[in-house]
PDB file of C-alpha atoms in Angstrom:
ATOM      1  CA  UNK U 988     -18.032   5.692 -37.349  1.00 38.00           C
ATOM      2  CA  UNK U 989     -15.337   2.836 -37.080  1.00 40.00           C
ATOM      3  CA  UNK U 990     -12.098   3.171 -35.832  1.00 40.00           C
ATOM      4  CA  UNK U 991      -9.366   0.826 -37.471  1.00 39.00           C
ATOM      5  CA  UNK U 992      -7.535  -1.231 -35.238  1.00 45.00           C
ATOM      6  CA  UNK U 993      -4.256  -0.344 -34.148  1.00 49.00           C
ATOM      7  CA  UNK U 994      -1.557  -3.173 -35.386  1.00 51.00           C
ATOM      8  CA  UNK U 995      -0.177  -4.813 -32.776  1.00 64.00           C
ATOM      9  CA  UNK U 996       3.355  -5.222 -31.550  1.00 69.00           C
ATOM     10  CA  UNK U 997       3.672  -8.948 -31.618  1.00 78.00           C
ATOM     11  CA  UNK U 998       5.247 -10.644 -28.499  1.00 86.00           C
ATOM     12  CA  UNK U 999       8.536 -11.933 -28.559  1.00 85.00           C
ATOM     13  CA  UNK U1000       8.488 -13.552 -24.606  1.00 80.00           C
ATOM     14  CA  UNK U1001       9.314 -16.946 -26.242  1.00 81.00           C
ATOM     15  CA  UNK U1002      11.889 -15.766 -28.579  1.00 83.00           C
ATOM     16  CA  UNK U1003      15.847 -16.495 -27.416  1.00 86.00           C
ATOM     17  CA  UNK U1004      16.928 -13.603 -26.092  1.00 86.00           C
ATOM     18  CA  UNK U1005      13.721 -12.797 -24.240  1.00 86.00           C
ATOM     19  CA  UNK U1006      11.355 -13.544 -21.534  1.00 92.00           C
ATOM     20  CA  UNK U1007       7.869 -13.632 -20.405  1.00 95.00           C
ATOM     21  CA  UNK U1008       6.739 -10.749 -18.424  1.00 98.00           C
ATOM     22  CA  UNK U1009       3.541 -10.132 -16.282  1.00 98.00           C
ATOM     23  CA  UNK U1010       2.295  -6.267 -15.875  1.00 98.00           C
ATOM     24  CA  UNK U1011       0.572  -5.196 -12.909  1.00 97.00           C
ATOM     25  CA  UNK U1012      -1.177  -1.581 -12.478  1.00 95.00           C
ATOM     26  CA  UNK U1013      -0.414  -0.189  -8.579  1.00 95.00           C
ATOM     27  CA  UNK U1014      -2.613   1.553  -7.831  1.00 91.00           C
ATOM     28  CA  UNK U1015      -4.403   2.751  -3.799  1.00 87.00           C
ATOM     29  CA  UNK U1016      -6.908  -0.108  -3.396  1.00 87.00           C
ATOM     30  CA  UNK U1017      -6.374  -2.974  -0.877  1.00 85.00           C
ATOM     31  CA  UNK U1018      -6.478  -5.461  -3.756  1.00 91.00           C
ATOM     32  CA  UNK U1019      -3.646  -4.630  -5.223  1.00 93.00           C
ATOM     33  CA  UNK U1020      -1.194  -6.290  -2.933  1.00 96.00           C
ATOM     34  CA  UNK U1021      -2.988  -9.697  -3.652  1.00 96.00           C
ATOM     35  CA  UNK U1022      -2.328  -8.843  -8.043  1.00 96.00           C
ATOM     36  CA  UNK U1023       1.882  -8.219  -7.386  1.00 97.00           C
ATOM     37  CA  UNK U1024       1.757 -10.884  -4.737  1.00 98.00           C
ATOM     38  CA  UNK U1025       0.548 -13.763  -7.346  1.00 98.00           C
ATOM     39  CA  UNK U1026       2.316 -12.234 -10.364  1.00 98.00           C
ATOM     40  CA  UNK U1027       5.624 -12.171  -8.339  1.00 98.00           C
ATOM     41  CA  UNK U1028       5.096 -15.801  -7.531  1.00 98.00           C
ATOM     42  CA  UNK U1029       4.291 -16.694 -10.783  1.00 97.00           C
ATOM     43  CA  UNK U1030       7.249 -14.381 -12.298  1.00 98.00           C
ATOM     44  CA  UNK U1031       9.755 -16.104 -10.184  1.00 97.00           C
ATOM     45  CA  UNK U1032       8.197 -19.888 -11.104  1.00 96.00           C
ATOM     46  CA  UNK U1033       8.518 -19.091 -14.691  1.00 95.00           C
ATOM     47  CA  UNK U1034      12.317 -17.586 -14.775  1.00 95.00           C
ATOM     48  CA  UNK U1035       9.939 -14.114 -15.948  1.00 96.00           C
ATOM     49  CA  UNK U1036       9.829 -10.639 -15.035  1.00 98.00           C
ATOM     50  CA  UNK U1037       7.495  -8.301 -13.505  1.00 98.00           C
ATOM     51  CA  UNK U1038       6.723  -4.802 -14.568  1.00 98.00           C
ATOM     52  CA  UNK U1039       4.302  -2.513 -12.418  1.00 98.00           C
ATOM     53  CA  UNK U1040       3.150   0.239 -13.612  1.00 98.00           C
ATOM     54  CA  UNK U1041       1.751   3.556 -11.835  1.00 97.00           C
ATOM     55  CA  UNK U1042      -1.003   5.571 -13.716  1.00 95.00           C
ATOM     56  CA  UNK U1043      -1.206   9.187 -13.299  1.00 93.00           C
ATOM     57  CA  UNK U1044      -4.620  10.777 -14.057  1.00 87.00           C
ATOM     58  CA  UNK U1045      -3.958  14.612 -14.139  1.00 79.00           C
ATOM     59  CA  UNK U1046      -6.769  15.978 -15.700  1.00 74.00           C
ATOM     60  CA  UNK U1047      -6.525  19.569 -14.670  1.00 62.00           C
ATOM     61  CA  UNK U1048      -2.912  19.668 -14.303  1.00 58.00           C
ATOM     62  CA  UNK U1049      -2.532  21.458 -18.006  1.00 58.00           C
ATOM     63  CA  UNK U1050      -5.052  24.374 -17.009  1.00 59.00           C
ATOM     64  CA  UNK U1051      -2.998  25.631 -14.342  1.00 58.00           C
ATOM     65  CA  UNK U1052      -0.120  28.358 -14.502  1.00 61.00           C
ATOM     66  CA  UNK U1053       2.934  26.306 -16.493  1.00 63.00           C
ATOM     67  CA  UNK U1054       5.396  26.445 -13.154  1.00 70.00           C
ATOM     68  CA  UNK U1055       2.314  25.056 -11.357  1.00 74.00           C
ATOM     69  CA  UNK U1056       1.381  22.715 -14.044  1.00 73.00           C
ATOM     70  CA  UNK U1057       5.262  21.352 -14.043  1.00 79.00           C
ATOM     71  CA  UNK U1058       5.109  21.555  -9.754  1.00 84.00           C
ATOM     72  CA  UNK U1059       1.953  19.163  -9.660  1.00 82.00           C
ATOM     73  CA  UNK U1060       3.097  16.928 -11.998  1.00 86.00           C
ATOM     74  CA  UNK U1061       6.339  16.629 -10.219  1.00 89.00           C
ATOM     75  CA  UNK U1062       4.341  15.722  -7.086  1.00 92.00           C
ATOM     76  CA  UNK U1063       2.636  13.255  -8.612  1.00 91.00           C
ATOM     77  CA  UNK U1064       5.326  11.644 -10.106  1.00 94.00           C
ATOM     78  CA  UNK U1065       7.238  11.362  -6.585  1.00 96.00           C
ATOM     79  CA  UNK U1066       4.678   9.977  -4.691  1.00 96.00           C
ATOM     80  CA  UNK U1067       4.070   7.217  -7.555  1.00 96.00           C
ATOM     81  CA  UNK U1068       7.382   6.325  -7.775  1.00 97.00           C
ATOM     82  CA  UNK U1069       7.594   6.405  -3.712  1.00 97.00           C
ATOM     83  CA  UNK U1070       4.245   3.599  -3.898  1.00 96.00           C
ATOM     84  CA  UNK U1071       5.934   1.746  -7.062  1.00 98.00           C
ATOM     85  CA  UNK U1072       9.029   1.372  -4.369  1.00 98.00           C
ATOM     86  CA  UNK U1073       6.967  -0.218  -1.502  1.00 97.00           C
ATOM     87  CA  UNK U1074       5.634  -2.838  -4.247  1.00 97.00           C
ATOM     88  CA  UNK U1075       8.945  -3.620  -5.777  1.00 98.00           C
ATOM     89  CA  UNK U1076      10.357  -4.272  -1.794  1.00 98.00           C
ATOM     90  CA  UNK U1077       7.105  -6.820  -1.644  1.00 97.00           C
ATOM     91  CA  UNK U1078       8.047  -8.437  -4.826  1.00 98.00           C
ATOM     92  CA  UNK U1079      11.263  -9.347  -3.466  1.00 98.00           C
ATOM     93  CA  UNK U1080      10.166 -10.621  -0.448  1.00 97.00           C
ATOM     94  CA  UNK U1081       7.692 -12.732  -1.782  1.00 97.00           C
ATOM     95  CA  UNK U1082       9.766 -13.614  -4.855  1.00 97.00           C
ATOM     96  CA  UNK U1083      13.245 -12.533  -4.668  1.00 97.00           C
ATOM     97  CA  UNK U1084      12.291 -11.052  -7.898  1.00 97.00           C
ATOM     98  CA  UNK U1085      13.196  -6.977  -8.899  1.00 97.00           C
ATOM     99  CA  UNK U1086      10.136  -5.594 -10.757  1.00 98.00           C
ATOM    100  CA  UNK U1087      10.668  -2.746 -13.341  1.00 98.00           C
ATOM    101  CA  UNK U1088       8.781   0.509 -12.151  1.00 98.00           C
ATOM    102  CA  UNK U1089       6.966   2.153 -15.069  1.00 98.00           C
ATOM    103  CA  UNK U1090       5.302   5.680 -14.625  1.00 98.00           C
ATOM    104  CA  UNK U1091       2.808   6.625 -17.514  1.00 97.00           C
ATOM    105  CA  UNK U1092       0.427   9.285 -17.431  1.00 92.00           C
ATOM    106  CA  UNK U1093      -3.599   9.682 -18.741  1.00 91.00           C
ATOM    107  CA  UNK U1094      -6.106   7.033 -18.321  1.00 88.00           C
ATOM    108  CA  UNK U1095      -5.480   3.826 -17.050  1.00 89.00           C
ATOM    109  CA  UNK U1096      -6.789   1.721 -20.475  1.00 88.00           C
ATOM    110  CA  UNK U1097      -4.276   3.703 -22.621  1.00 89.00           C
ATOM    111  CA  UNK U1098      -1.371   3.708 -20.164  1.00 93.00           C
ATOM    112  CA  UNK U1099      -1.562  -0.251 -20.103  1.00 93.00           C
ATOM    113  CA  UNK U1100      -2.296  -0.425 -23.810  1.00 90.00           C
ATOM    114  CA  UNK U1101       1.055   1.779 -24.103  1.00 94.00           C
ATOM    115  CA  UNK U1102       3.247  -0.215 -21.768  1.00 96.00           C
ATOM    116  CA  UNK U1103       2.419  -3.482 -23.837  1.00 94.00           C
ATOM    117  CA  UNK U1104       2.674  -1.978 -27.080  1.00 93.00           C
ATOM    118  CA  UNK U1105       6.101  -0.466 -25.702  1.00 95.00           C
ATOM    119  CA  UNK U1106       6.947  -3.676 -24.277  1.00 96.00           C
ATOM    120  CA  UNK U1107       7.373  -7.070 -26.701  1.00 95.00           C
ATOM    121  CA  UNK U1108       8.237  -9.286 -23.641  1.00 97.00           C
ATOM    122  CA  UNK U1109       4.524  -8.345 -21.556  1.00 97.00           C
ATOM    123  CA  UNK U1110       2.509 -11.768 -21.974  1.00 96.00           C
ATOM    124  CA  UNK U1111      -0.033 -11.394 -19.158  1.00 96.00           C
ATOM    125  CA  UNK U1112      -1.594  -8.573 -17.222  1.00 95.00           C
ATOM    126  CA  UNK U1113      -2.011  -9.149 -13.621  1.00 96.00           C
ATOM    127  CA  UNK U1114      -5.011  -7.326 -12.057  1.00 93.00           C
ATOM    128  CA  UNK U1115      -6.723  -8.216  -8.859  1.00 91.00           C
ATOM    129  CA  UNK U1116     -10.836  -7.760  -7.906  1.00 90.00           C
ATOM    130  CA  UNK U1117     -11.433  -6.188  -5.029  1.00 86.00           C
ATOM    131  CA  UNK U1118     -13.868  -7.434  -2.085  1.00 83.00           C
ATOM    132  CA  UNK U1119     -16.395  -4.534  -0.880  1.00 76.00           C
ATOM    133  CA  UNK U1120     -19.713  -4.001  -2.098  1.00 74.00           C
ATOM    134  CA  UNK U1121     -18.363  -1.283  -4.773  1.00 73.00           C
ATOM    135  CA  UNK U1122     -17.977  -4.127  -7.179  1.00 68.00           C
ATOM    136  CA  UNK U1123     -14.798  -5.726  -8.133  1.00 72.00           C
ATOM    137  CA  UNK U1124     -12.619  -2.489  -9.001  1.00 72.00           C
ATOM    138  CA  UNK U1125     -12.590   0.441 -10.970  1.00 69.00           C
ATOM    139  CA  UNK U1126      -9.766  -0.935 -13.309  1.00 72.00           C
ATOM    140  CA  UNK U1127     -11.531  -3.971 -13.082  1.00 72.00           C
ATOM    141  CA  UNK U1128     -14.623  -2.706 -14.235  1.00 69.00           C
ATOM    142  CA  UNK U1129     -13.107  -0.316 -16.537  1.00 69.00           C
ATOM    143  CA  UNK U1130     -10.981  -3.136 -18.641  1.00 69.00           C
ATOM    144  CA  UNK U1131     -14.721  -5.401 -18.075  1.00 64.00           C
ATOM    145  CA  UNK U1132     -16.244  -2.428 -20.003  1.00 62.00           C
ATOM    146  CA  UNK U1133     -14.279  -2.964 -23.667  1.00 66.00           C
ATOM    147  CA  UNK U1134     -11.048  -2.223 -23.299  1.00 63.00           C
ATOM    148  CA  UNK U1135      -9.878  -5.388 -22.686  1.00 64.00           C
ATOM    149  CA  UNK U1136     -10.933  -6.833 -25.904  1.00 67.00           C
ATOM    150  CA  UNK U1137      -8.132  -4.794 -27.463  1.00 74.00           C
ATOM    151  CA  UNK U1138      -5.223  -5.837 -25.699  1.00 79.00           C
ATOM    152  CA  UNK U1139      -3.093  -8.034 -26.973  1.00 87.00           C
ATOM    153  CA  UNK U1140      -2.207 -10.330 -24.298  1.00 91.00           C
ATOM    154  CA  UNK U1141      -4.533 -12.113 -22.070  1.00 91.00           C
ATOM    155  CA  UNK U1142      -5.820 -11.168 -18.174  1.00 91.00           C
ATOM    156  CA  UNK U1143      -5.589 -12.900 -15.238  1.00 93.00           C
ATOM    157  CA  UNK U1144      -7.745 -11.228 -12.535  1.00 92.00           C
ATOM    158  CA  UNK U1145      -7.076 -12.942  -8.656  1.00 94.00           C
ATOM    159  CA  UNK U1146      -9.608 -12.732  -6.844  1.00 93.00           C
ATOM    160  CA  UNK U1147      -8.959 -10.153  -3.688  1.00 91.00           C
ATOM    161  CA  UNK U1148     -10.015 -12.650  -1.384  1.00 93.00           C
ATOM    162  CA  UNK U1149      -7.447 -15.036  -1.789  1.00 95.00           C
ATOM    163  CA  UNK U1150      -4.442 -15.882   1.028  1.00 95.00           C
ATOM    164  CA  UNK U1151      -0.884 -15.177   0.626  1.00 96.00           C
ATOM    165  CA  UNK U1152      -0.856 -19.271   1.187  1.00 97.00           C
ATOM    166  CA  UNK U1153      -3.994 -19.846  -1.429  1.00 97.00           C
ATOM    167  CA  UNK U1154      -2.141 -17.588  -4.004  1.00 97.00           C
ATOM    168  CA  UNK U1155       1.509 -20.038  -3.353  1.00 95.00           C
ATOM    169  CA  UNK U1156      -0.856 -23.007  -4.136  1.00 95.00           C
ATOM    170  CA  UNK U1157      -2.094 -21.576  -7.926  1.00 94.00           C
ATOM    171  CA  UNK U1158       0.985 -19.091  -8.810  1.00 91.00           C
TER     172      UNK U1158
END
């Protein structure tokens, strides 16, 4: 079976009017910090903008009792927008820059494919590969496994290794 493509919102970044923006998924692994820390950098540099973007994955959430169901998701949606708010205070130290804070939920392929499709003005997304012997991430790998051939902008991925000082030298 073949699935037809989805048409694509075109970019407008270079139209008048509008500018270049650079996503980044937050999400709880150390190499995160080292993704918003070059795309902040690179944001300011370029007159852009930054968008992060927290993913909520609550399978399991729509089997419990509805006031439960609406409790949880509540929960979630606090503590993402409480980790969204310690990025966007990094941004603008690094950058002087004020990300956008976007809060999607399902899996993290659709939520990005979502947020660009949603947003004319994303040109890049940002990701970071972790360091550890897990391999380099599970969005990372994820995006690695196909999903990335169906996005319509192009991916950076920094390299979790790298220096607040080696990331000022490239961004």
């Amino acid at each position: 079976m073949t699935t037809t493509p989805q048409p694509k919102t075109p970019r407008r970044s270079r139209e008048p009017g509008h500018r270049r923006k650079f996503l980044v998924v937050v999400d709880d692994t150390p190499e995160c910090d080292r993704a918003i820390y070059y795309a902040a950098r690179r944001a300011a540099g370029t007159q852009g903008g930054l968008v992060l973007l927290g993913v909520l994955e609550l399978e399991g959430v729509a089997q419990q009792w509805l006031g439960v169901a609406d409790l949880m998701r509540a929960e979630a949606h606090e503590e993402m927008e409480a980790r969204l708010q310690k990025f966007v205070a990094r941004a603008r130290q690094v950058a002087g820059i004020t990300p956008e804070m976007v809060i999607k939920e399902g899996s993290p392929a659709e939520a990005i494919a979502r947020v660009i499709a949603e947003d004319p003005d994303i040109a890049i997304l940002v990701l970071a590969a972790g360091v550890g012997k897990e391999g380099p991430g599970p969005l990372v790998t994820v995006l690695a496994a196909g999903h990335a051939a169906r996005f319509p902008v192009p991916i950076t991925i920094v390299p979790g290794v790298l220096t607040d000082a080696e990331l000022d030298a490239i961004a």
